[in-house]
Amino acid sequence: MDFTSRIFQLALYGIVSGSIITLGAIGLSLTYGILKFANFAHGDVMATGAFLALIFLNLFQRLALPSSPFHPLSFGLPLVLAFILCMVATGGVAIGIDSALYKRLRGTRSITLLIASVGVAFILRNVLQFIWGPDPRYYIKKIQVSVRLPILGLRIKHDQVFIIIVAACLVIFLHFFLTRTRMGKAMRATSDNMDLAKVSGIDTEKVIKWTWVIGSALAAAGAVLAGIDNKFITPSFGWDMLLPIFAAVILGGIGSPYGAMLGGMVIGLSSEISTAFIATSYKPAVAFIIMVVMLLIKPRGLLGEK
Amino acid sequence: MEAFIGILNYAVFFAITAGIFAVLCLGLNIQWGYTGLFNIGIAGFYAVGAYTSALISGPPPGPMDWRVVGGFQLPWPVGFVGAALVSGLIAFIIGIPTLKLKEDYLAIATIGIAEVIRLIIKNESWLTNSVWGIKHITSPLALPIERGIRALLRANPGFPLWLQRLVSNGYNWFYLGMVVLILLLLYGVSEKMIRSPWGRVLRAIREDEIATSTAGKNIFWFKMQSLVFGAMIMGMAGSLYAHYARFIDAETFEPFFGTFLIWVMLIVGGSGNNLGAILGAFTIWGVWAGTEFLTHGWGLTGYRAASLRVISVGVILEFILLLRPRGILGEEKVVSFIFKKERR
Amino acid sequence: MIVLNVENIIAGYGETEILHGVSCKVEKKEIVTIIGPNGAGKSTLMKAILGLLKPTQGKIFFSNKDITGKNPNQIVQEGICYVPQSDNVFPSLTVEENLEMGAFIRRDGFREKINEVYQIFPDLKEKRKVKAKKLSGGQRQMVAMGRALMLDPALLLLDEPSAGLAPRLVQTIFNKIIQINEKEVSILMVEQNARRALEISHRGYVLAMGHNRFEGSGEDILSNEEIGKLYLGE
């Protein structure tokens, strides 16, 4: 493989990981926009989603649901159902955490919420580790062979095409939700100005609940897609995602879900492409450096406002 | 009597570790408690201090090591000062892009730098021996003191067992003394600085940045000084740790021990209060040690025990935030604030 | 009929007390203006009426119903809408979306109501798809007032509606206020532009240092020499 096609190959992988980062970053950006605090537990919420999917997956396999894979994908109905259910369940977990903790701290300084979220991050991660242990847990045992595309000899797996399509659908769905529905518009309004939303009669507590549900469901979706891509999940997944999703949010502009999409793609692409030049183990550092450069030149991010 | 000496020796070990954590808490208290700088990358500065000190004052690479540099075996104080300087330098660099921004940015930037430092430790084996870590780090005055202890024991074969045990733990007593001395020194310096006009400006920045800047203070430089000063103290703690544990690797400075625990300590003790910082360190380190007995008692081992202990510390933090956000001691009212924040 | 009755309320932020027992009334179809120097507690009074901050003492009645200590969204439901002085539009929402947010708690169709608002503010109809952050100051004020009208309020609270507007626009805004009032909406406003506001008001209150200083008809206040000197800048 020559250098150009290698770069394009990495870019293709970059789109896959960018899709996953985007789904994580959107939720982070939504809660940032509305609750005005950086939720450091968001990565671990993602990981929680991935493990909730594992519970459902095991359940469906035990229920002897037809589990033959959807050709040409490497997984079948149980994982698809688990995917959908875990989004709902993760939304529920997020609302639970909110009403147990964040809600009681609302009205204090946003930094208190941030500290609380760091605590939540450690609690979630260790609950996962307590139950499932630190070793990888597998969604899919089968190995999938990648197919060759007619251009530049690029290769991609069917599962990865699935990941990109699902992520794109979710993003489009979110766009319609935010621009076409009453609740979506209320979310944007609350993000713009919570006090004004209150005096307009918007039930901001309800908006906050919806924000947690949507953000966490998308986070869970991203985590499961990552699990499909890697075949396995670990409790430390959330920590590994933290820098990329924060970098994506800051790059795109805090509070802007569209910025988060753009940022997610840029981070995914640049992290993957960087491996052509530097050691793979430094991938998380690339996201960080892009973020710092952004902070230096345009702290409000590419699409940031205010 | 022997059981008592066993407990005493454990207490010394406990106090050294808690003391090192207390030093870290003092560093964080300057940044967060007095200036409002949100640093959640303590582990990075701590690790940099430990490695710098180990490279300056530690042994040269052994035949099995990947590491090719460092190990100048200079006296420990040189390593200690070097640790402070290099940590401070890193803080300075990270402060440039972030200190003008909102506190959340500093938070994510510090977590990022800590992660980058961890990656460097893991990957740059020429410098850090990567996952194999740096072994046999020399402790200050260890050779003469331990030689003295051996000579003492040889000269007095008639010592009862408990006395022998007590005496053989002599070096730890020495190290504890050193840690306490440095802790007291740093406490004194920090108190003095915090009560100076400089410290008043820091608190004014924390309370109301805009008002302070309109009062003609260069916020950025004050924040920078606080960040660097705090990081230097964290670097010193790293040096104290490295030369006590005599072994460091990337795992030593993982986010829980390197950062989170220290935050919990400061918040529990009471941020903005140096005594609270020290009290918090000893309390939480005690809780942490206590959870080990508990999980042990429940028959939990390995990752299950470790996870449960971390969860319990997390839950303590959340309860403190909900029920007693000012911590045990709360903030000490040192002087009346220059600016009382007026809300519109 | 009395629409709003504020009785001796004490309120403030945290430990700082700003209103030390303020009373005021708004009758049906009235325009009432509150004037007073900076720091008199005018905006605080507005916020207390709307439930954005809770009075420590005193009572607020709306159409004879006690609304003291209720939350803003409940009070809005009762029929009081509020236009804050600044940041009174959702910048990243379009004009029409802003109006829609004003009708958030309406379950019935709000299309008709939007058209009514467009009748009062024809400029907004042209800009319906434009994001509010792209509008001029006067247009924003109109969006903000339009938003507040979406619920057919019985009482409209306006916090400095003419603040920061060009003199030409100030008159337009006051004309709009009269127009809104003609639709049987009572209005309570706070104004720096005291003279112009009192000219269109039925009654007025003068607030100073968190206390009632004077009350009377618009003309009474305008013709009172002492008040003229102290608060109307003569």
XYZ file of C-alpha atoms in Angstrom, chain A residues 20 26 46 54 70 85 87 99 109 113 121 141 144 164 180 191 203 218 237 252-253 280 288 294 301-302 304:
27
model
C -18.404 7.210 17.694
C -23.223 15.550 21.328
C -20.960 5.802 27.650
C -24.105 -6.501 27.364
C -27.614 -10.365 9.638
C -32.844 -1.035 24.833
C -30.154 3.606 24.892
C -32.381 13.395 40.572
C -21.669 26.972 41.417
C -21.445 20.054 39.774
C -17.225 9.090 36.911
C -16.760 -13.559 18.950
C -15.035 -10.296 10.251
C -21.259 5.095 10.030
C -38.928 20.410 14.467
C -29.542 26.320 26.364
C -40.784 23.677 32.330
C -26.633 8.929 22.178
C -13.597 2.628 27.928
C -16.807 22.494 17.811
C -17.786 25.081 20.384
C -0.293 4.677 17.785
C -5.461 16.834 23.345
C -7.932 25.451 19.413
C -14.597 26.743 18.995
C -15.421 26.456 15.328
C -19.308 28.372 19.169
